[in-house]
Amino acid sequence: MSCVVAVEPVLPENVYAQETVTDVVGPLVAPDPARTALLRRLHAGAGVEHRHLVLPLEEYAGLHSLGATNAVFVREGVLLAERACRRALAAAGLRPEDVDHVFATSVTGIAAPSLDVLLAERLGLRSDVRRTPSFGLGCAGGAGGLARVHDHLLGRPRDVSLLVSVELCSLTLQHGDDSPANMVASGLFGDGAAAAVVVGAMHPLALAPPGGTPGDRAGRRRTATVVDTRSRLYPGTTDALGWEVRDTGFAIVLSAGLPGLLRAHLLADVKGLLAEHDLTPVEVPTWVVHAGGPRVIDAVRDALGLTEDAVRESRASLACSGNLSSASVLDVLARTLASADAPSGSPAVLMAFGPGVSCELVLLHLEGR
């Protein structure tokens, strides 16, 4: 097992009401007034109240090429990721030189040297730090990253891993593309980063997490033990979700059939994971669901027979900042750890979905409080 001892999301300082974003972005995406009216309806139904953007809103009119947007991604993304990492390490009571392994995930920009290298230099990580850069997991990257960090720590149970996600979704805006997918994306996705500190089972923090000792439950922050993970690829769905890479940047590929896919398959996948631990969905009090959009959250709720209260943190994350892609489920996890009142040791299931179409599931036990 491994232990998540700190999760810290960070958001850019440029924050706008959804209506303000729509007023500025609408004419850029859909200049035809008839299409702009449809865009406004799609934005209003996205379940998003505010979004945090890496650039001031007025600067997006001048971004037209992959080169220009990716330069912003590298410059600003590493700064946002650094903030998240420093906060997570401080919350865990650790120093950068304590980190043995970094897993970095993003799907909204590319860099070589990769972001983990740039972070290592800025944070002051050791020169022998192990690195796992990831591109392509998409919105599943936060859950898939946590699963792969867990795999690493099973073999190195004394290590400290740093999982970091940075997604600047606003930089993928496609001017003049009034396709339904681009109009939905322009109203749904936001910018943000998140970092999680995860330690192996033999690390001192796994035995006595920050804030107290194992016998001092009242004084401890809530942590989460990773018990098991599952990955699933749904055949025949490679054209349902992802990017079309253009000279103008990353253009969204987004099928309207994704919620139906989750309704058809998710329950069996979750049952399969839980059955190996003598659990059923009704015995799981806490669900950490990627805030993929209102229809995705609805599909998860309906497929698993959950109450609306079970997905309230996902709705709150979506309303506050939009879909943060791979950082989204980490933001929901941070909210859950801060507010959940489930008893110590109770199970939780974390999940996210990405290109493939893929599903990443993580079984957790909540600890503390």
Tab-separated table of C-alpha atoms in Angstrom:
chain	number	residue	atom	x	y	z
A	1	MET	CA	0.000	0.000	0.000
A	2	SER	CA	0.938	3.667	-0.254
A	3	CYS	CA	-0.329	6.753	1.550
A	4	VAL	CA	-1.456	10.110	0.160
A	5	VAL	CA	-0.330	12.531	2.866
A	6	ALA	CA	-1.013	15.854	1.122
A	7	VAL	CA	-2.948	17.112	-1.916
A	8	GLU	CA	-2.750	20.757	-2.936
A	9	PRO	CA	-4.532	22.261	-5.955
A	10	VAL	CA	-3.648	25.750	-7.179
A	11	LEU	CA	-5.469	27.997	-9.630
A	12	PRO	CA	-4.295	30.983	-11.690
A	13	GLU	CA	-5.047	34.416	-10.312
A	14	ASN	CA	-7.115	35.557	-13.320
A	15	VAL	CA	-10.654	34.551	-12.329
A	16	TYR	CA	-13.796	35.365	-14.302
A	17	ALA	CA	-17.485	34.659	-14.044
A	18	GLN	CA	-18.666	32.215	-16.686
A	19	GLU	CA	-20.847	34.893	-18.299
A	20	THR	CA	-17.815	37.159	-18.733
A	21	VAL	CA	-15.813	34.380	-20.377
A	22	THR	CA	-18.733	33.706	-22.711
A	23	ASP	CA	-18.979	37.369	-23.714
A	24	VAL	CA	-15.313	37.468	-24.753
A	25	VAL	CA	-14.769	33.945	-26.066
A	26	GLY	CA	-18.097	33.555	-27.868
A	27	PRO	CA	-17.288	35.848	-30.822
A	28	LEU	CA	-13.807	34.295	-31.144
A	29	VAL	CA	-15.175	30.775	-31.456
A	30	ALA	CA	-18.477	31.418	-33.213
A	31	PRO	CA	-18.581	34.746	-35.083
A	32	ASP	CA	-21.959	33.899	-36.660
A	33	PRO	CA	-24.609	35.348	-34.319
A	34	ALA	CA	-26.801	32.251	-34.714
A	35	ARG	CA	-23.959	30.001	-33.609
A	36	THR	CA	-23.026	32.411	-30.832
A	37	ALA	CA	-26.542	32.011	-29.425
A	38	LEU	CA	-26.042	28.225	-29.320
A	39	LEU	CA	-22.640	28.690	-27.688
A	40	ARG	CA	-24.236	30.817	-24.977
A	41	ARG	CA	-26.755	28.080	-24.210
A	42	LEU	CA	-24.000	25.455	-24.044
A	43	HIS	CA	-21.883	27.628	-21.734
A	44	ALA	CA	-24.878	28.315	-19.477
A	45	GLY	CA	-25.546	24.587	-19.133
A	46	ALA	CA	-21.941	23.601	-18.357
A	47	GLY	CA	-22.368	23.691	-14.569
A	48	VAL	CA	-19.533	26.233	-14.354
A	49	GLU	CA	-19.832	29.479	-12.401
A	50	HIS	CA	-16.235	30.727	-12.515
A	51	ARG	CA	-13.047	29.884	-14.340
A	52	HIS	CA	-9.426	30.660	-13.563
A	53	LEU	CA	-7.353	31.435	-16.661
A	54	VAL	CA	-3.585	31.500	-17.005
A	55	LEU	CA	-3.750	34.703	-19.087
A	56	PRO	CA	-5.904	37.811	-18.781
A	57	LEU	CA	-9.050	37.177	-20.807
A	58	GLU	CA	-8.337	39.862	-23.371
A	59	GLU	CA	-5.072	38.192	-24.444
A	60	TYR	CA	-6.725	35.093	-25.946
A	61	ALA	CA	-7.743	37.001	-29.067
A	62	GLY	CA	-4.052	37.152	-30.030
A	63	LEU	CA	-3.257	33.439	-29.677
A	64	HIS	CA	-3.573	31.629	-33.009
A	65	SER	CA	-0.745	29.078	-33.339
A	66	LEU	CA	0.504	25.970	-31.596
A	67	GLY	CA	3.917	27.576	-31.188
A	68	ALA	CA	2.530	30.633	-29.438
A	69	THR	CA	0.223	28.727	-27.102
A	70	ASN	CA	2.805	26.090	-26.237
A	71	ALA	CA	5.356	28.760	-25.318
A	72	VAL	CA	2.824	30.112	-22.812
A	73	PHE	CA	2.211	26.588	-21.537
A	74	VAL	CA	5.885	25.986	-20.789
A	75	ARG	CA	6.453	29.413	-19.259
A	76	GLU	CA	3.346	29.594	-17.098
A	77	GLY	CA	2.714	25.899	-16.528
A	78	VAL	CA	5.961	25.294	-14.695
A	79	LEU	CA	5.270	28.265	-12.405
A	80	LEU	CA	1.816	26.983	-11.514
A	81	ALA	CA	3.121	23.451	-10.994
A	82	GLU	CA	5.915	24.762	-8.769
A	83	ARG	CA	3.386	26.515	-6.531
A	84	ALA	CA	1.372	23.324	-6.171
A	85	CYS	CA	4.454	21.225	-5.385
A	86	ARG	CA	5.785	23.638	-2.772
A	87	ARG	CA	2.406	23.775	-1.042
A	88	ALA	CA	2.022	19.992	-1.050
A	89	LEU	CA	5.529	19.396	0.305
A	90	ALA	CA	5.007	22.006	3.017
A	91	ALA	CA	1.685	20.427	3.986
A	92	ALA	CA	3.431	17.050	4.262
A	93	GLY	CA	6.278	18.501	6.321
A	94	LEU	CA	8.842	17.478	3.693
A	95	ARG	CA	11.632	19.243	1.776
A	96	PRO	CA	12.230	19.055	-1.977
A	97	GLU	CA	15.365	16.979	-1.388
A	98	ASP	CA	13.199	14.325	0.310
A	99	VAL	CA	11.482	13.507	-2.990
A	100	ASP	CA	12.639	10.272	-4.630
A	101	HIS	CA	10.268	10.152	-7.620
A	102	VAL	CA	8.221	12.620	-9.675
A	103	PHE	CA	5.276	11.664	-11.863
A	104	ALA	CA	4.240	14.649	-14.020
A	105	THR	CA	1.132	14.593	-16.198
A	106	SER	CA	-0.402	17.044	-18.628
A	107	VAL	CA	-2.261	16.930	-21.927
A	108	THR	CA	-2.498	20.647	-22.776
A	109	GLY	CA	1.125	21.337	-23.713
A	110	ILE	CA	4.422	19.672	-24.482
A	111	ALA	CA	7.963	20.300	-23.337
A	112	ALA	CA	11.387	18.707	-23.814
A	113	PRO	CA	13.055	18.773	-21.357
A	114	SER	CA	9.774	17.721	-19.784
A	115	LEU	CA	8.014	19.576	-16.990
A	116	ASP	CA	9.462	17.302	-14.317
A	117	VAL	CA	12.985	18.344	-15.367
A	118	LEU	CA	12.063	22.018	-15.270
A	119	LEU	CA	10.458	21.494	-11.861
A	120	ALA	CA	13.478	19.626	-10.527
A	121	GLU	CA	15.652	22.629	-11.243
A	122	ARG	CA	13.210	25.174	-9.802
A	123	LEU	CA	12.280	23.161	-6.698
A	124	GLY	CA	15.783	21.950	-5.881
A	125	LEU	CA	15.097	18.236	-6.227
A	126	ARG	CA	18.027	15.846	-5.964
A	127	SER	CA	19.964	15.105	-9.150
A	128	ASP	CA	19.202	11.381	-8.766
A	129	VAL	CA	15.408	11.863	-8.559
A	130	ARG	CA	13.484	9.312	-10.604
A	131	ARG	CA	11.135	10.820	-13.173
A	132	THR	CA	8.016	9.662	-15.024
A	133	PRO	CA	6.710	12.281	-17.467
A	134	SER	CA	3.311	11.520	-19.005
A	135	PHE	CA	1.412	12.990	-21.948
A	136	GLY	CA	-1.820	11.563	-23.364
A	137	LEU	CA	-3.680	10.263	-20.320
A	138	GLY	CA	-5.847	13.359	-20.590
A	139	CYS	CA	-8.501	13.842	-17.937
A	140	ALA	CA	-7.613	10.400	-16.548
A	141	GLY	CA	-4.068	11.566	-15.738
A	142	GLY	CA	-4.692	12.468	-12.099
A	143	ALA	CA	-6.190	9.071	-11.285
A	144	GLY	CA	-3.831	7.166	-13.574
A	145	GLY	CA	-0.873	9.067	-12.150
A	146	LEU	CA	-1.898	8.166	-8.601
A	147	ALA	CA	-2.171	4.515	-9.667
A	148	ARG	CA	1.277	4.475	-11.281
A	149	VAL	CA	2.834	6.240	-8.282
A	150	HIS	CA	1.288	3.526	-6.124
A	151	ASP	CA	2.880	0.867	-8.354
A	152	HIS	CA	6.270	2.541	-7.933
A	153	LEU	CA	5.934	2.677	-4.164
A	154	LEU	CA	4.990	-0.975	-3.882
A	155	GLY	CA	8.522	-1.733	-5.066
A	156	ARG	CA	10.158	1.090	-3.112
A	157	PRO	CA	8.125	1.341	0.114
A	158	ARG	CA	10.432	3.856	1.817
A	159	ASP	CA	10.247	6.381	-1.039
A	160	VAL	CA	8.494	9.722	-1.394
A	161	SER	CA	6.700	10.337	-4.690
A	162	LEU	CA	5.443	13.671	-5.951
A	163	LEU	CA	2.502	13.520	-8.345
A	164	VAL	CA	2.006	16.773	-10.229
A	165	SER	CA	-0.591	17.729	-12.805
A	166	VAL	CA	-0.738	20.989	-14.712
A	167	GLU	CA	-3.399	21.739	-17.303
A	168	LEU	CA	-3.810	25.036	-19.147
A	169	CYS	CA	-6.925	24.107	-21.065
A	170	SER	CA	-7.681	27.700	-22.119
A	171	LEU	CA	-4.647	27.607	-24.427
A	172	THR	CA	-6.387	25.031	-26.630
A	173	LEU	CA	-9.050	27.558	-27.719
A	174	GLN	CA	-9.675	27.226	-31.464
A	175	HIS	CA	-10.644	30.494	-33.152
A	176	GLY	CA	-13.456	30.287	-35.691
A	177	ASP	CA	-14.251	26.630	-34.934
A	178	ASP	CA	-17.966	26.596	-34.163
A	179	SER	CA	-18.263	22.803	-34.045
A	180	PRO	CA	-20.381	21.558	-31.122
A	181	ALA	CA	-17.316	19.948	-29.513
A	182	ASN	CA	-15.275	23.161	-29.562
A	183	MET	CA	-18.190	25.243	-28.333
A	184	VAL	CA	-18.753	22.837	-25.418
A	185	ALA	CA	-15.028	22.783	-24.593
A	186	SER	CA	-14.786	26.563	-24.672
A	187	GLY	CA	-17.364	26.720	-21.882
A	188	LEU	CA	-16.324	23.711	-19.820
A	189	PHE	CA	-12.564	23.604	-19.258
A	190	GLY	CA	-10.444	25.742	-16.946
A	191	ASP	CA	-6.789	26.097	-15.961
A	192	GLY	CA	-5.131	24.745	-12.855
A	193	ALA	CA	-2.527	22.496	-11.294
A	194	ALA	CA	-2.398	20.067	-8.402
A	195	ALA	CA	0.301	18.168	-6.554
A	196	ALA	CA	0.056	15.186	-4.247
A	197	VAL	CA	2.701	13.792	-1.911
A	198	VAL	CA	2.467	10.007	-1.714
A	199	VAL	CA	4.736	7.845	0.450
A	200	GLY	CA	5.401	4.126	0.601
A	201	ALA	CA	4.077	1.888	3.341
A	202	MET	CA	7.406	1.847	5.207
A	203	HIS	CA	7.934	5.602	5.164
A	204	PRO	CA	7.536	7.259	8.592
A	205	LEU	CA	4.676	9.440	7.310
A	206	ALA	CA	2.693	6.348	6.355
A	207	LEU	CA	3.023	5.130	9.918
A	208	ALA	CA	2.315	8.521	11.516
A	209	PRO	CA	0.814	10.991	8.962
A	210	PRO	CA	1.245	14.781	9.445
A	211	GLY	CA	-0.570	16.375	12.339
A	212	GLY	CA	-0.270	13.663	14.940
A	213	THR	CA	0.471	10.030	15.697
A	214	PRO	CA	-1.520	6.918	14.807
A	215	GLY	CA	-3.029	6.997	18.281
A	216	ASP	CA	-3.972	10.653	18.037
A	217	ARG	CA	-6.800	10.559	15.491
A	218	ALA	CA	-8.368	13.843	16.553
A	219	GLY	CA	-5.234	15.861	15.806
A	220	ARG	CA	-4.471	14.369	12.410
A	221	ARG	CA	-5.242	15.734	8.983
A	222	ARG	CA	-7.198	13.342	6.831
A	223	THR	CA	-5.022	11.187	4.571
A	224	ALA	CA	-5.811	8.375	2.162
A	225	THR	CA	-4.261	4.937	1.829
A	226	VAL	CA	-4.151	3.570	-1.717
A	227	VAL	CA	-5.351	-0.031	-1.502
A	228	ASP	CA	-5.715	-1.084	-5.147
A	229	THR	CA	-6.158	0.259	-8.686
A	230	ARG	CA	-7.755	-0.734	-11.981
A	231	SER	CA	-7.381	0.513	-15.560
A	232	ARG	CA	-9.855	-0.071	-18.360
A	233	LEU	CA	-9.740	0.628	-22.093
A	234	TYR	CA	-13.062	0.529	-23.928
A	235	PRO	CA	-12.522	-1.004	-27.409
A	236	GLY	CA	-13.699	0.904	-30.458
A	237	THR	CA	-13.622	4.327	-28.774
A	238	THR	CA	-10.299	5.774	-29.938
A	239	ASP	CA	-12.140	8.446	-31.941
A	240	ALA	CA	-14.412	9.476	-29.064
A	241	LEU	CA	-12.112	11.663	-26.954
A	242	GLY	CA	-8.768	13.355	-27.461
A	243	TRP	CA	-7.003	15.936	-29.614
A	244	GLU	CA	-6.684	16.681	-33.291
A	245	VAL	CA	-3.311	18.407	-33.508
A	246	ARG	CA	-3.490	21.375	-35.890
A	247	ASP	CA	-1.183	24.241	-36.785
A	248	THR	CA	-3.530	26.310	-34.630
A	249	GLY	CA	-3.047	24.042	-31.614
A	250	PHE	CA	-4.927	21.223	-29.936
A	251	ALA	CA	-8.499	20.888	-31.226
A	252	ILE	CA	-10.838	18.916	-29.006
A	253	VAL	CA	-12.317	15.587	-30.056
A	254	LEU	CA	-15.340	15.073	-27.824
A	255	SER	CA	-18.082	12.542	-28.479
A	256	ALA	CA	-21.584	13.072	-27.162
A	257	GLY	CA	-21.667	9.327	-26.448
A	258	LEU	CA	-19.263	9.389	-23.480
A	259	PRO	CA	-21.969	9.520	-20.776
A	260	GLY	CA	-23.734	6.560	-22.374
A	261	LEU	CA	-20.472	4.626	-22.411
A	262	LEU	CA	-20.058	5.182	-18.676
A	263	ARG	CA	-23.636	4.162	-17.985
A	264	ALA	CA	-23.053	0.922	-19.875
A	265	HIS	CA	-19.704	-0.134	-18.394
A	266	LEU	CA	-18.769	1.701	-15.202
A	267	LEU	CA	-20.781	-0.355	-12.707
A	268	ALA	CA	-19.189	-3.632	-13.796
A	269	ASP	CA	-15.704	-2.113	-13.620
A	270	VAL	CA	-16.274	-0.727	-10.130
A	271	LYS	CA	-17.818	-3.983	-8.921
A	272	GLY	CA	-14.811	-5.884	-10.249
A	273	LEU	CA	-12.401	-3.728	-8.279
A	274	LEU	CA	-14.437	-3.846	-5.085
A	275	ALA	CA	-15.178	-7.572	-5.216
A	276	GLU	CA	-11.496	-8.415	-4.761
A	277	HIS	CA	-11.711	-6.647	-1.404
A	278	ASP	CA	-15.062	-8.135	-0.345
A	279	LEU	CA	-16.850	-4.849	-0.919
A	280	THR	CA	-19.883	-3.736	-2.901
A	281	PRO	CA	-20.756	-0.221	-4.093
A	282	VAL	CA	-23.362	0.236	-1.348
A	283	GLU	CA	-20.613	-0.256	1.248
A	284	VAL	CA	-18.567	2.663	-0.119
A	285	PRO	CA	-19.556	5.951	1.551
A	286	THR	CA	-17.207	8.262	-0.392
A	287	TRP	CA	-16.831	8.772	-4.141
A	288	VAL	CA	-14.140	10.983	-5.683
A	289	VAL	CA	-15.398	11.595	-9.208
A	290	HIS	CA	-13.633	13.543	-11.950
A	291	ALA	CA	-15.593	16.729	-12.619
A	292	GLY	CA	-15.840	16.046	-16.343
A	293	GLY	CA	-19.024	18.026	-16.846
A	294	PRO	CA	-22.659	17.817	-15.732
A	295	ARG	CA	-23.515	14.900	-18.026
A	296	VAL	CA	-20.425	12.919	-16.997
A	297	ILE	CA	-21.187	13.419	-13.299
A	298	ASP	CA	-24.823	12.489	-13.919
A	299	ALA	CA	-23.731	9.325	-15.753
A	300	VAL	CA	-21.488	8.226	-12.882
A	301	ARG	CA	-24.215	8.936	-10.333
A	302	ASP	CA	-26.814	7.002	-12.309
A	303	ALA	CA	-24.557	4.074	-13.278
A	304	LEU	CA	-23.534	3.458	-9.674
A	305	GLY	CA	-26.883	4.306	-8.086
A	306	LEU	CA	-25.385	7.127	-6.016
A	307	THR	CA	-27.200	9.946	-4.293
A	308	GLU	CA	-26.672	13.504	-5.424
A	309	ASP	CA	-24.875	14.144	-2.134
A	310	ALA	CA	-22.219	11.581	-3.132
A	311	VAL	CA	-21.094	13.768	-6.053
A	312	ARG	CA	-21.424	17.156	-4.375
A	313	GLU	CA	-17.656	17.783	-4.237
A	314	SER	CA	-17.404	17.076	-7.972
A	315	ARG	CA	-20.224	19.558	-8.666
A	316	ALA	CA	-18.497	22.115	-6.428
A	317	SER	CA	-15.151	21.692	-8.201
A	318	LEU	CA	-16.813	22.081	-11.595
A	319	ALA	CA	-18.704	25.197	-10.525
A	320	CYS	CA	-15.635	26.829	-8.971
A	321	SER	CA	-13.104	26.269	-11.734
A	322	GLY	CA	-14.493	24.201	-14.613
A	323	ASN	CA	-13.083	20.871	-15.766
A	324	LEU	CA	-9.358	20.972	-14.963
A	325	SER	CA	-8.602	17.847	-17.012
A	326	SER	CA	-6.061	15.665	-15.163
A	327	ALA	CA	-5.959	18.065	-12.196
A	328	SER	CA	-9.729	17.840	-11.734
A	329	VAL	CA	-9.911	14.608	-9.755
A	330	LEU	CA	-7.028	15.748	-7.540
A	331	ASP	CA	-8.972	18.928	-6.783
A	332	VAL	CA	-11.999	16.793	-5.886
A	333	LEU	CA	-9.773	14.580	-3.715
A	334	ALA	CA	-8.424	17.620	-1.868
A	335	ARG	CA	-11.982	18.844	-1.262
A	336	THR	CA	-13.008	15.394	-0.051
A	337	LEU	CA	-10.098	15.099	2.373
A	338	ALA	CA	-10.890	18.548	3.730
A	339	SER	CA	-14.610	17.932	4.262
A	340	ALA	CA	-15.447	14.226	4.347
A	341	ASP	CA	-16.873	12.951	7.618
A	342	ALA	CA	-16.645	9.227	6.850
A	343	PRO	CA	-15.085	7.206	9.671
A	344	SER	CA	-11.378	6.475	9.609
A	345	GLY	CA	-10.586	3.394	7.555
A	346	SER	CA	-13.737	3.635	5.443
A	347	PRO	CA	-13.371	2.937	1.721
A	348	ALA	CA	-13.533	5.481	-1.064
A	349	VAL	CA	-13.332	5.083	-4.829
A	350	LEU	CA	-11.558	7.692	-6.958
A	351	MET	CA	-12.177	7.710	-10.720
A	352	ALA	CA	-11.430	9.644	-13.884
A	353	PHE	CA	-11.873	9.138	-17.610
A	354	GLY	CA	-9.679	10.043	-20.554
A	355	PRO	CA	-8.776	9.330	-24.173
A	356	GLY	CA	-8.849	5.699	-25.157
A	357	VAL	CA	-11.615	5.859	-23.976
A	358	SER	CA	-10.020	4.910	-20.676
A	359	CYS	CA	-11.217	4.604	-17.106
A	360	GLU	CA	-8.867	4.777	-14.120
A	361	LEU	CA	-10.109	3.579	-10.725
A	362	VAL	CA	-8.347	3.836	-7.359
A	363	LEU	CA	-9.614	2.197	-4.165
A	364	LEU	CA	-8.732	4.243	-1.091
A	365	HIS	CA	-9.172	3.973	2.654
A	366	LEU	CA	-9.678	7.345	4.314
A	367	GLU	CA	-7.632	7.922	7.459
A	368	GLY	CA	-7.655	10.541	10.180
A	369	ARG	CA	-10.334	12.633	11.937
